[in-house]
PDB file of C-alpha atoms in Angstrom:
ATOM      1  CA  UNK A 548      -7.098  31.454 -16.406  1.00  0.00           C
ATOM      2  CA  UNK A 549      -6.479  29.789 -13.166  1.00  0.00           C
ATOM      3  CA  UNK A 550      -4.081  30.107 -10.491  1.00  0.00           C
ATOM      4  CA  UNK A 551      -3.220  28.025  -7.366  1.00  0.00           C
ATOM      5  CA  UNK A 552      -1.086  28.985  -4.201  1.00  0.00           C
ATOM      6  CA  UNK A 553       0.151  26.628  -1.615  1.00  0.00           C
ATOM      7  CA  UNK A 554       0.633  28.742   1.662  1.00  0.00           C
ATOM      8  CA  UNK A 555       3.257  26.414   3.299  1.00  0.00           C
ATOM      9  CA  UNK A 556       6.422  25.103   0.795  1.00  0.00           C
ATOM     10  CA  UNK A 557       7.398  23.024   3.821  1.00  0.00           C
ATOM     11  CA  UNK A 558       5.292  21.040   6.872  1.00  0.00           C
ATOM     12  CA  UNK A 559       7.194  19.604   9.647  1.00  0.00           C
ATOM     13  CA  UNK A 560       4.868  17.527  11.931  1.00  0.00           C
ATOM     14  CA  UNK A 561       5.421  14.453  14.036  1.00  0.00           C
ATOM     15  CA  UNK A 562       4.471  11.459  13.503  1.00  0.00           C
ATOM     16  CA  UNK A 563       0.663  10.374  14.693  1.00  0.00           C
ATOM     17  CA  UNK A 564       0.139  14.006  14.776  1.00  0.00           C
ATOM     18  CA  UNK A 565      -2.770  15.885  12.743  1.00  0.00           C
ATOM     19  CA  UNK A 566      -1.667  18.008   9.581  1.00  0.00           C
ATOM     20  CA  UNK A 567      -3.664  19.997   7.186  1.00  0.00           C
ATOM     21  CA  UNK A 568      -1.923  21.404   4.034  1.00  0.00           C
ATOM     22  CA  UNK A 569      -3.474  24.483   2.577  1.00  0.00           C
ATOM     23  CA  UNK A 570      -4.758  25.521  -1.082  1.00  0.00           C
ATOM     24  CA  UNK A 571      -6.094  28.222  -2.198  1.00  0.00           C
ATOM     25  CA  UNK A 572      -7.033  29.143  -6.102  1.00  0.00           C
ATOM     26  CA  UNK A 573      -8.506  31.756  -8.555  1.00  0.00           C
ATOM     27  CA  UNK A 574     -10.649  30.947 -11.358  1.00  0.00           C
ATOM     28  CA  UNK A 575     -13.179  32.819 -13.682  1.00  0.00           C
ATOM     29  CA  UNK A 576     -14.636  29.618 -14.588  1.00  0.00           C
ATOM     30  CA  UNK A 577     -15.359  26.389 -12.737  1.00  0.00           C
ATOM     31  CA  UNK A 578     -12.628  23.936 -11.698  1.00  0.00           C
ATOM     32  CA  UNK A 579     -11.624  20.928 -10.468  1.00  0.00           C
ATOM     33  CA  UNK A 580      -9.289  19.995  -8.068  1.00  0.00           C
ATOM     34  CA  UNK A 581      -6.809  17.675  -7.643  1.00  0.00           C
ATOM     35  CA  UNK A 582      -4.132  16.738  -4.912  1.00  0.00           C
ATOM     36  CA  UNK A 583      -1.330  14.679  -6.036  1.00  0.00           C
ATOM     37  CA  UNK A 584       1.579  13.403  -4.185  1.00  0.00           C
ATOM     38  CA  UNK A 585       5.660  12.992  -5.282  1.00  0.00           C
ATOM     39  CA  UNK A 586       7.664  11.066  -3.200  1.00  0.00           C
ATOM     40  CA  UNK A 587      11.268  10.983  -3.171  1.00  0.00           C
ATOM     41  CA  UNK A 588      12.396  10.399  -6.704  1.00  0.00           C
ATOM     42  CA  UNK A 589       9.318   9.036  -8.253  1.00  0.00           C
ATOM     43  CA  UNK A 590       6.633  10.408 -10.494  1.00  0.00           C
ATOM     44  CA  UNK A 591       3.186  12.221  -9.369  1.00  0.00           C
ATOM     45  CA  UNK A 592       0.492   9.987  -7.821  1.00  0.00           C
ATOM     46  CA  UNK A 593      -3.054  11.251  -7.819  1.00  0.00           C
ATOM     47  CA  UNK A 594      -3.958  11.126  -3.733  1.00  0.00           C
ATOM     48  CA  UNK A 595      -7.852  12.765  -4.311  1.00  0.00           C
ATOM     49  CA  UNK A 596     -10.116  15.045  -6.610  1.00  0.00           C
ATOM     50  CA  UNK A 597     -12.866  16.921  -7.003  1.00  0.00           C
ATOM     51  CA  UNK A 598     -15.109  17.174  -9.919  1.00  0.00           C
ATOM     52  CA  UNK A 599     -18.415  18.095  -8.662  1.00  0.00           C
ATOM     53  CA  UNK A 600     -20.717  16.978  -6.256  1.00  0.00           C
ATOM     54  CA  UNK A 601     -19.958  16.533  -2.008  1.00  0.00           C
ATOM     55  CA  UNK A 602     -17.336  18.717  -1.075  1.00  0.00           C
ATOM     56  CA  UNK A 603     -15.942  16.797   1.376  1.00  0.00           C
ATOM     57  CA  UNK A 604     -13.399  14.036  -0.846  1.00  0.00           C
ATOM     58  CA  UNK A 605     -11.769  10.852   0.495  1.00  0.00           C
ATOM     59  CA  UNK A 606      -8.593   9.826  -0.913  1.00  0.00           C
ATOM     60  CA  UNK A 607      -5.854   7.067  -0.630  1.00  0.00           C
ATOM     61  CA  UNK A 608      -3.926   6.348   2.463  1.00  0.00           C
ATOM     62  CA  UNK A 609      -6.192   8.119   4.578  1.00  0.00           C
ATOM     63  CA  UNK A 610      -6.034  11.428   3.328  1.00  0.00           C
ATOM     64  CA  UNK A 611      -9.442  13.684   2.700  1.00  0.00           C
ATOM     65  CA  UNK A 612      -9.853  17.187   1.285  1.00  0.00           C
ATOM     66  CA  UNK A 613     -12.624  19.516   1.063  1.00  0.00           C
ATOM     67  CA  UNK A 614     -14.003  22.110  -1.093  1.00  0.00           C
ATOM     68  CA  UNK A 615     -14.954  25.413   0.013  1.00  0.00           C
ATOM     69  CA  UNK A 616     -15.835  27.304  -2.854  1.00  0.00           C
ATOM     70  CA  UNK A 617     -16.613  30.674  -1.006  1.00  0.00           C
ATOM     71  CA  UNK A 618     -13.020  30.751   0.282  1.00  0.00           C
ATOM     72  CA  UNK A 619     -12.028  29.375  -3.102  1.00  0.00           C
ATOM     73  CA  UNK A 620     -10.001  26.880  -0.741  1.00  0.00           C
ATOM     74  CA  UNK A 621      -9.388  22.940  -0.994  1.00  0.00           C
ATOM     75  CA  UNK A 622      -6.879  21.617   2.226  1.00  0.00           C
ATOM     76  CA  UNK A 623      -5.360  18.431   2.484  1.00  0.00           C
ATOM     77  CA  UNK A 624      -6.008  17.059   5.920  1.00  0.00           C
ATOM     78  CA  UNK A 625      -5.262  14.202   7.538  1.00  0.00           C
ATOM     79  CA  UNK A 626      -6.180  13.060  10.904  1.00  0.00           C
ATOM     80  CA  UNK A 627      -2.431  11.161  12.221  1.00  0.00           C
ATOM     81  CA  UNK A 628       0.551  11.038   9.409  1.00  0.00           C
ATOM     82  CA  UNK A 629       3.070   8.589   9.327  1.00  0.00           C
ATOM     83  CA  UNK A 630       6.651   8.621   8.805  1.00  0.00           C
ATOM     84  CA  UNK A 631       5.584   6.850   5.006  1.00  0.00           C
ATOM     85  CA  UNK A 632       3.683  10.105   4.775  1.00  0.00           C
ATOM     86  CA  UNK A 633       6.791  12.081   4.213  1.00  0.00           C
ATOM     87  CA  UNK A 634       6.408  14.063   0.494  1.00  0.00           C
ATOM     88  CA  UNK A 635       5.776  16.521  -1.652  1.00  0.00           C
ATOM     89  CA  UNK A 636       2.118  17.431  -1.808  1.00  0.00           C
ATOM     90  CA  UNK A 637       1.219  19.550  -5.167  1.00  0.00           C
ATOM     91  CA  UNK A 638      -2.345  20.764  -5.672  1.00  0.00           C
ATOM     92  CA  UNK A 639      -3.998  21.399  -9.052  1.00  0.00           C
ATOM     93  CA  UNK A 640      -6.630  23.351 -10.730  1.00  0.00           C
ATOM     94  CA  UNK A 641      -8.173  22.991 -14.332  1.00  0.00           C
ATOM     95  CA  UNK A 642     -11.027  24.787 -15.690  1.00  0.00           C
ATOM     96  CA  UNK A 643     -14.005  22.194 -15.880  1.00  0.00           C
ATOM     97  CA  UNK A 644     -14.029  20.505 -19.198  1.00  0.00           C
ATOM     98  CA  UNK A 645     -10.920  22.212 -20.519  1.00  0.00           C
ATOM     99  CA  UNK A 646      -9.635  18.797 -20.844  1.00  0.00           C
ATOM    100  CA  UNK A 647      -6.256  19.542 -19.370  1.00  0.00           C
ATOM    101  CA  UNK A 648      -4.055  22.462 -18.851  1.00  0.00           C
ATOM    102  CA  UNK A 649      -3.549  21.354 -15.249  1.00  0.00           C
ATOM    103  CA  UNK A 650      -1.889  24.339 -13.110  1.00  0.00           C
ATOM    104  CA  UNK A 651       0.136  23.442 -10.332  1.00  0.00           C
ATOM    105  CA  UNK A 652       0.974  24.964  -6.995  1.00  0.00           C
ATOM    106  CA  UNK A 653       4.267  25.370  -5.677  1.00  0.00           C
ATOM    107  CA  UNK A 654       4.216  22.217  -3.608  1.00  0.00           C
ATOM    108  CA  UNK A 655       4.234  21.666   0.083  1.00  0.00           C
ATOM    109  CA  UNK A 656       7.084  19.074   1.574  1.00  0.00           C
ATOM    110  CA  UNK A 657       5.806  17.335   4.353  1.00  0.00           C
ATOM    111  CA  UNK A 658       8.067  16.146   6.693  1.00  0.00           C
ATOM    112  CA  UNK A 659       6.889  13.367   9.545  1.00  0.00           C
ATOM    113  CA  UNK A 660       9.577  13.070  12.359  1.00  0.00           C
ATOM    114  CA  UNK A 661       9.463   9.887  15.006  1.00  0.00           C
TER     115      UNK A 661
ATOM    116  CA  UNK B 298      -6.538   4.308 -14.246  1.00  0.00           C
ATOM    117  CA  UNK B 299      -3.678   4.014 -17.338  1.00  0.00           C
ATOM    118  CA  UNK B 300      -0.080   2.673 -16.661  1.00  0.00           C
ATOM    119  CA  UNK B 301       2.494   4.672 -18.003  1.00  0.00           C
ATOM    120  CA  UNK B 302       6.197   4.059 -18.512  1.00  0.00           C
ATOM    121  CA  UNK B 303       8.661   6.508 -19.585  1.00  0.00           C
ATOM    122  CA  UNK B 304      12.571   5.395 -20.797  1.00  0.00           C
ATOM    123  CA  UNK B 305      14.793   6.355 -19.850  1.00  0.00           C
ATOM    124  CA  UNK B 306      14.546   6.981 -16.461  1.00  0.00           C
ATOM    125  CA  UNK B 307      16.964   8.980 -15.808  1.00  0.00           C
ATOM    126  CA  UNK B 308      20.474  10.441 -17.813  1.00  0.00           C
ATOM    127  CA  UNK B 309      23.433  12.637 -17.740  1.00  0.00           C
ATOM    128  CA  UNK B 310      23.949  14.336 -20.841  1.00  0.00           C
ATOM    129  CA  UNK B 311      26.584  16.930 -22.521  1.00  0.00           C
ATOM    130  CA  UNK B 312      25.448  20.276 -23.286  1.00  0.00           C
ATOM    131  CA  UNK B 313      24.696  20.567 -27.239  1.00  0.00           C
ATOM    132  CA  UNK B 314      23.740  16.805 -27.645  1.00  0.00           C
ATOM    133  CA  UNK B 315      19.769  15.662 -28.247  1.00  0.00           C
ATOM    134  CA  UNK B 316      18.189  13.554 -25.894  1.00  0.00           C
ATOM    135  CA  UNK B 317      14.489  11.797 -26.534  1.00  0.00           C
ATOM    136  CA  UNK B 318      12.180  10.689 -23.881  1.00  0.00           C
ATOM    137  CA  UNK B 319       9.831   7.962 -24.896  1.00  0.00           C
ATOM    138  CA  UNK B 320       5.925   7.610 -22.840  1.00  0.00           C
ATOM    139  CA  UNK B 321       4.068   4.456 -23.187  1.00  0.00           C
ATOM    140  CA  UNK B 322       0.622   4.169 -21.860  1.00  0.00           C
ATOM    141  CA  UNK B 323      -1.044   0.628 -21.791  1.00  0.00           C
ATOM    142  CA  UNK B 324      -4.369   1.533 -23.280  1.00  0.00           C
ATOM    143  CA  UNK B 325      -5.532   4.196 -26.237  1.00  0.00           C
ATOM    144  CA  UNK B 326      -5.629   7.667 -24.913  1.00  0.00           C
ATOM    145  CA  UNK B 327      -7.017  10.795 -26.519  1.00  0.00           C
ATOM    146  CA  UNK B 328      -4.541  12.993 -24.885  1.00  0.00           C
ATOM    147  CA  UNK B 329      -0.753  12.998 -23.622  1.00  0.00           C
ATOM    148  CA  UNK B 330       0.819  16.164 -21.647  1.00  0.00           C
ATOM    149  CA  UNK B 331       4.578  16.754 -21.773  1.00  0.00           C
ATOM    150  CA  UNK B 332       5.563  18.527 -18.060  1.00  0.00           C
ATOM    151  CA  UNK B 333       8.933  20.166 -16.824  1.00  0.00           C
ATOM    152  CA  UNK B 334       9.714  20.361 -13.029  1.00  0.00           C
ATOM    153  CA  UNK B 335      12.888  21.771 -13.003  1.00  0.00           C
ATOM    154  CA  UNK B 336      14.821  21.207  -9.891  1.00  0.00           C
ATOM    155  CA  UNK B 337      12.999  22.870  -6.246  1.00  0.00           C
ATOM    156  CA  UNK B 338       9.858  23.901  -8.744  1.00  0.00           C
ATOM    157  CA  UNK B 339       6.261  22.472  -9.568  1.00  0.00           C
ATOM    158  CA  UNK B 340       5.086  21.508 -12.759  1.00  0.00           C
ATOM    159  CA  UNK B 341       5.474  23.715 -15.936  1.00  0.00           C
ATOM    160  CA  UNK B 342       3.433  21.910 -19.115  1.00  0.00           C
ATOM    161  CA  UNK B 343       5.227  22.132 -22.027  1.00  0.00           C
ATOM    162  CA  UNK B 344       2.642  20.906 -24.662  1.00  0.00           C
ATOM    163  CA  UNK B 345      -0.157  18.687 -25.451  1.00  0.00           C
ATOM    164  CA  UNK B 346       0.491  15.852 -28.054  1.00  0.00           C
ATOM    165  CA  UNK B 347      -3.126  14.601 -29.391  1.00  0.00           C
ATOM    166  CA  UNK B 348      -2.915  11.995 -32.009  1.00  0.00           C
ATOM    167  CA  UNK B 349      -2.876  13.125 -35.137  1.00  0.00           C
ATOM    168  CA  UNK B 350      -1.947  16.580 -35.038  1.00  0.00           C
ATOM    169  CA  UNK B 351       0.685  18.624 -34.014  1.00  0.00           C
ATOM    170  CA  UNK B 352       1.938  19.428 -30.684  1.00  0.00           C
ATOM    171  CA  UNK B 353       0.268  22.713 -29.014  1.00  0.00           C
ATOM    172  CA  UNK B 354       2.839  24.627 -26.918  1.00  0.00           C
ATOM    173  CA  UNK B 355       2.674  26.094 -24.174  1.00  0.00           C
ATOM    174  CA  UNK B 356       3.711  29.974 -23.809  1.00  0.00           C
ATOM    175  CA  UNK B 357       7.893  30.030 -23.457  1.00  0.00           C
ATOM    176  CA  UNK B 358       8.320  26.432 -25.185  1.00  0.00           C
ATOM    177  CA  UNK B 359       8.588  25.882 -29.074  1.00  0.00           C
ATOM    178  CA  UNK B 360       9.012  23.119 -31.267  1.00  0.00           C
ATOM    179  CA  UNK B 361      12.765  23.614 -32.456  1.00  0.00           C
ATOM    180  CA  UNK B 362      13.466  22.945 -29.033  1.00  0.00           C
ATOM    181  CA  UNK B 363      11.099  20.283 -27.349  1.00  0.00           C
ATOM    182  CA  UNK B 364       9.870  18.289 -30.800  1.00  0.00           C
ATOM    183  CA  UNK B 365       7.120  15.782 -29.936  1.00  0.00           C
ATOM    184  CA  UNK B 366       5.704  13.091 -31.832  1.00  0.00           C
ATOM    185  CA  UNK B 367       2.590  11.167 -30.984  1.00  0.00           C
ATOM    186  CA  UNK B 368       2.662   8.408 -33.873  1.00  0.00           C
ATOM    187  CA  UNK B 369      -0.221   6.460 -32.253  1.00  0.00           C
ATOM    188  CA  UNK B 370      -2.811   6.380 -29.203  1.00  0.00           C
ATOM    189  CA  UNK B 371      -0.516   4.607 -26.563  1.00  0.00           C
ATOM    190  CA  UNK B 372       2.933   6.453 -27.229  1.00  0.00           C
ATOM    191  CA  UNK B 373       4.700  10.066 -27.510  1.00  0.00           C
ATOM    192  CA  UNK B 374       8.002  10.561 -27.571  1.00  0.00           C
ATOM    193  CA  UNK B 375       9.839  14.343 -26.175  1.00  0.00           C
ATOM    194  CA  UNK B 376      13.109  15.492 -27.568  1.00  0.00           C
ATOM    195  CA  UNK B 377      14.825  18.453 -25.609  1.00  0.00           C
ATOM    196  CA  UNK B 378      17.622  19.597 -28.224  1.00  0.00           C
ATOM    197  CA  UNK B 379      20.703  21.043 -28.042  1.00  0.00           C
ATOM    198  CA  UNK B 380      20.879  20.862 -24.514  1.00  0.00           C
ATOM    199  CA  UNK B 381      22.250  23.414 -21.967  1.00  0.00           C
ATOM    200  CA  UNK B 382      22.949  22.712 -17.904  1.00  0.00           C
ATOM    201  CA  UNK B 383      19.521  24.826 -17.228  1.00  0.00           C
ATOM    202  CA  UNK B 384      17.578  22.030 -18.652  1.00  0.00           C
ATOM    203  CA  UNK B 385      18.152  19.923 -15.770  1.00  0.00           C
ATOM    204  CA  UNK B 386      15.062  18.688 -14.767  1.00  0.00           C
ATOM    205  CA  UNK B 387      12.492  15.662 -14.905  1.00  0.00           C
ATOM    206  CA  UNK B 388      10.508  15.353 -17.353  1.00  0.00           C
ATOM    207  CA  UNK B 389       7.049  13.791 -16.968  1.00  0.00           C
ATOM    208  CA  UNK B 390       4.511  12.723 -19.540  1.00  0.00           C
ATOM    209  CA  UNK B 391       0.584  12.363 -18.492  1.00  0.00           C
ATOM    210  CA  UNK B 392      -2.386  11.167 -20.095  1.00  0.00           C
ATOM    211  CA  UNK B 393      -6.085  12.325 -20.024  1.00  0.00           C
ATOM    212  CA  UNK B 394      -8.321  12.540 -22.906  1.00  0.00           C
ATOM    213  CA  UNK B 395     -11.735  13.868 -23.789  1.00  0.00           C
ATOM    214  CA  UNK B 396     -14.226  13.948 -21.112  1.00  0.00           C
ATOM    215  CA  UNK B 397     -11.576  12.248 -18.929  1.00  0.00           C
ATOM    216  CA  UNK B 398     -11.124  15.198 -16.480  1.00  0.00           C
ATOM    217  CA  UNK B 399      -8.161  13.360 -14.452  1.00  0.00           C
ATOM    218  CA  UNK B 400      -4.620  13.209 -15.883  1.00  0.00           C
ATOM    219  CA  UNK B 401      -2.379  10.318 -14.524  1.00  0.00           C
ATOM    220  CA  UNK B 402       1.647  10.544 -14.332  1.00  0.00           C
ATOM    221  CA  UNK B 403       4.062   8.530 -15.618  1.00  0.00           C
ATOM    222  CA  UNK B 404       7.352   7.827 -13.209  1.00  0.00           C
ATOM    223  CA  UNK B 405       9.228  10.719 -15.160  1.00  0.00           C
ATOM    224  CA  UNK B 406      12.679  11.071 -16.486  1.00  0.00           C
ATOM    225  CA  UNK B 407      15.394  12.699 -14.804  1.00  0.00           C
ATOM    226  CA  UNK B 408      17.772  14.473 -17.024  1.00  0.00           C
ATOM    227  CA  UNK B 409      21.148  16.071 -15.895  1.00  0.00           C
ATOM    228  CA  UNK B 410      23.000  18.586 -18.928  1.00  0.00           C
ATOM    229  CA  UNK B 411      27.246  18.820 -17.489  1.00  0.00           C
TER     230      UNK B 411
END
């Protein structure tokens, strides 16, 4: 079984500024990873993933992540937010080729001030 | 990546009345997900609907309560019955399917039980 666990539930920041939102998991097995964001009163929108190869992953709207598999770790950073930046952030875990059974963290709400 | 709709988008129901939550995908999928965030919280799957078969729950969800059809490859329907206030929540159907190892969200449905 998996497990994820998002250190921060909220992330104030201002705007231009740097952020990094953390994730941490627990598997037996091997995973993949997945960031997805939720913003106000809409549905989940995949931002990045990781299946397998470089551990460093690009996603949309300028956001990368990286996989660090000895500190069973995969942050969210990005390098300036914006005020459109303001979300929740959930990250996910599945067991490779379990072809579903996504876990979810508890979600980190990013706030970007002016 | 699929487009998913969900109707209705949101509702305000009595307690002890039925409501059913219809997901429509524009292409064939193997597999749909049925998730609950209830309100503050992540994402809680409730059960996978493959085509087909019946529903697989999740540990604290049963059929009685959450029935789910999946009558073809694009569409599932979720019914939460007899309906109490904690069942507040949105409700948000995904798709994935065999050796697809990313599951995409539809915009969810936000249900409120006075």
């Amino acid at each position: 079984a998996q497990s994820v666990t998002q250190l921060d539930s909220q992330v104030p920041v201002f705007e231009e500024a740097p952020v990094e939102l953390r994730c941490n998991y627990s598997s037996s097995v091997s995973v993949y990873l997945f960031w997805y964001v939720q913003y106000p009163n809409q549905g989940l929108q995949l931002l990045l993933k990781y299946l397998s190869g470089s551990t460093l992953v690009k996603g949309i709207n300028g956001f990368e992540a990286e996989f660090n598999k000895s500190q069973t770790s995969f942050h969210l950073r990005k390098p300036s937010v914006h005020i459109s930046d303001t979300a929740e952030y959930f990250c996910a875990v599945s067991g490779a080729g379990s072809q579903g059974n996504l876990i979810f963290g508890k979600g980190t709400k990013l706030s970007v001030k002016p | 990546s699929a487009v998913i709709s969900q109707k209705p988008s949101r509702d305000i129901c009595q307690r002890g009345t039925s409501l059913t939550i219809q997901c429509q995908v524009d292409s064939q999928v193997t597999m749909m997900f049925w998730y609950r965030q209830q309100p503050g919280q992540s994402l809680t799957l409730i059960a996978t609907a493959n085509q087909g078969s019946e529903a697989t729950y999740e540990s604290g969800f049963v059929i009685d309560k959450f029935p789910i059809s999946r009558p073809n490859l694009t569409f599932s329907t979720l019914t939460v019955s007899n309906m109490s206030p904690e069942d507040s929540s949105i409700y948000l159907c995904s798709v994935g399917g065999v050796g697809v190892e990313t599951q995409y969200f539809g915009p969810g449905t936000r249900l409120l039980v006075l």
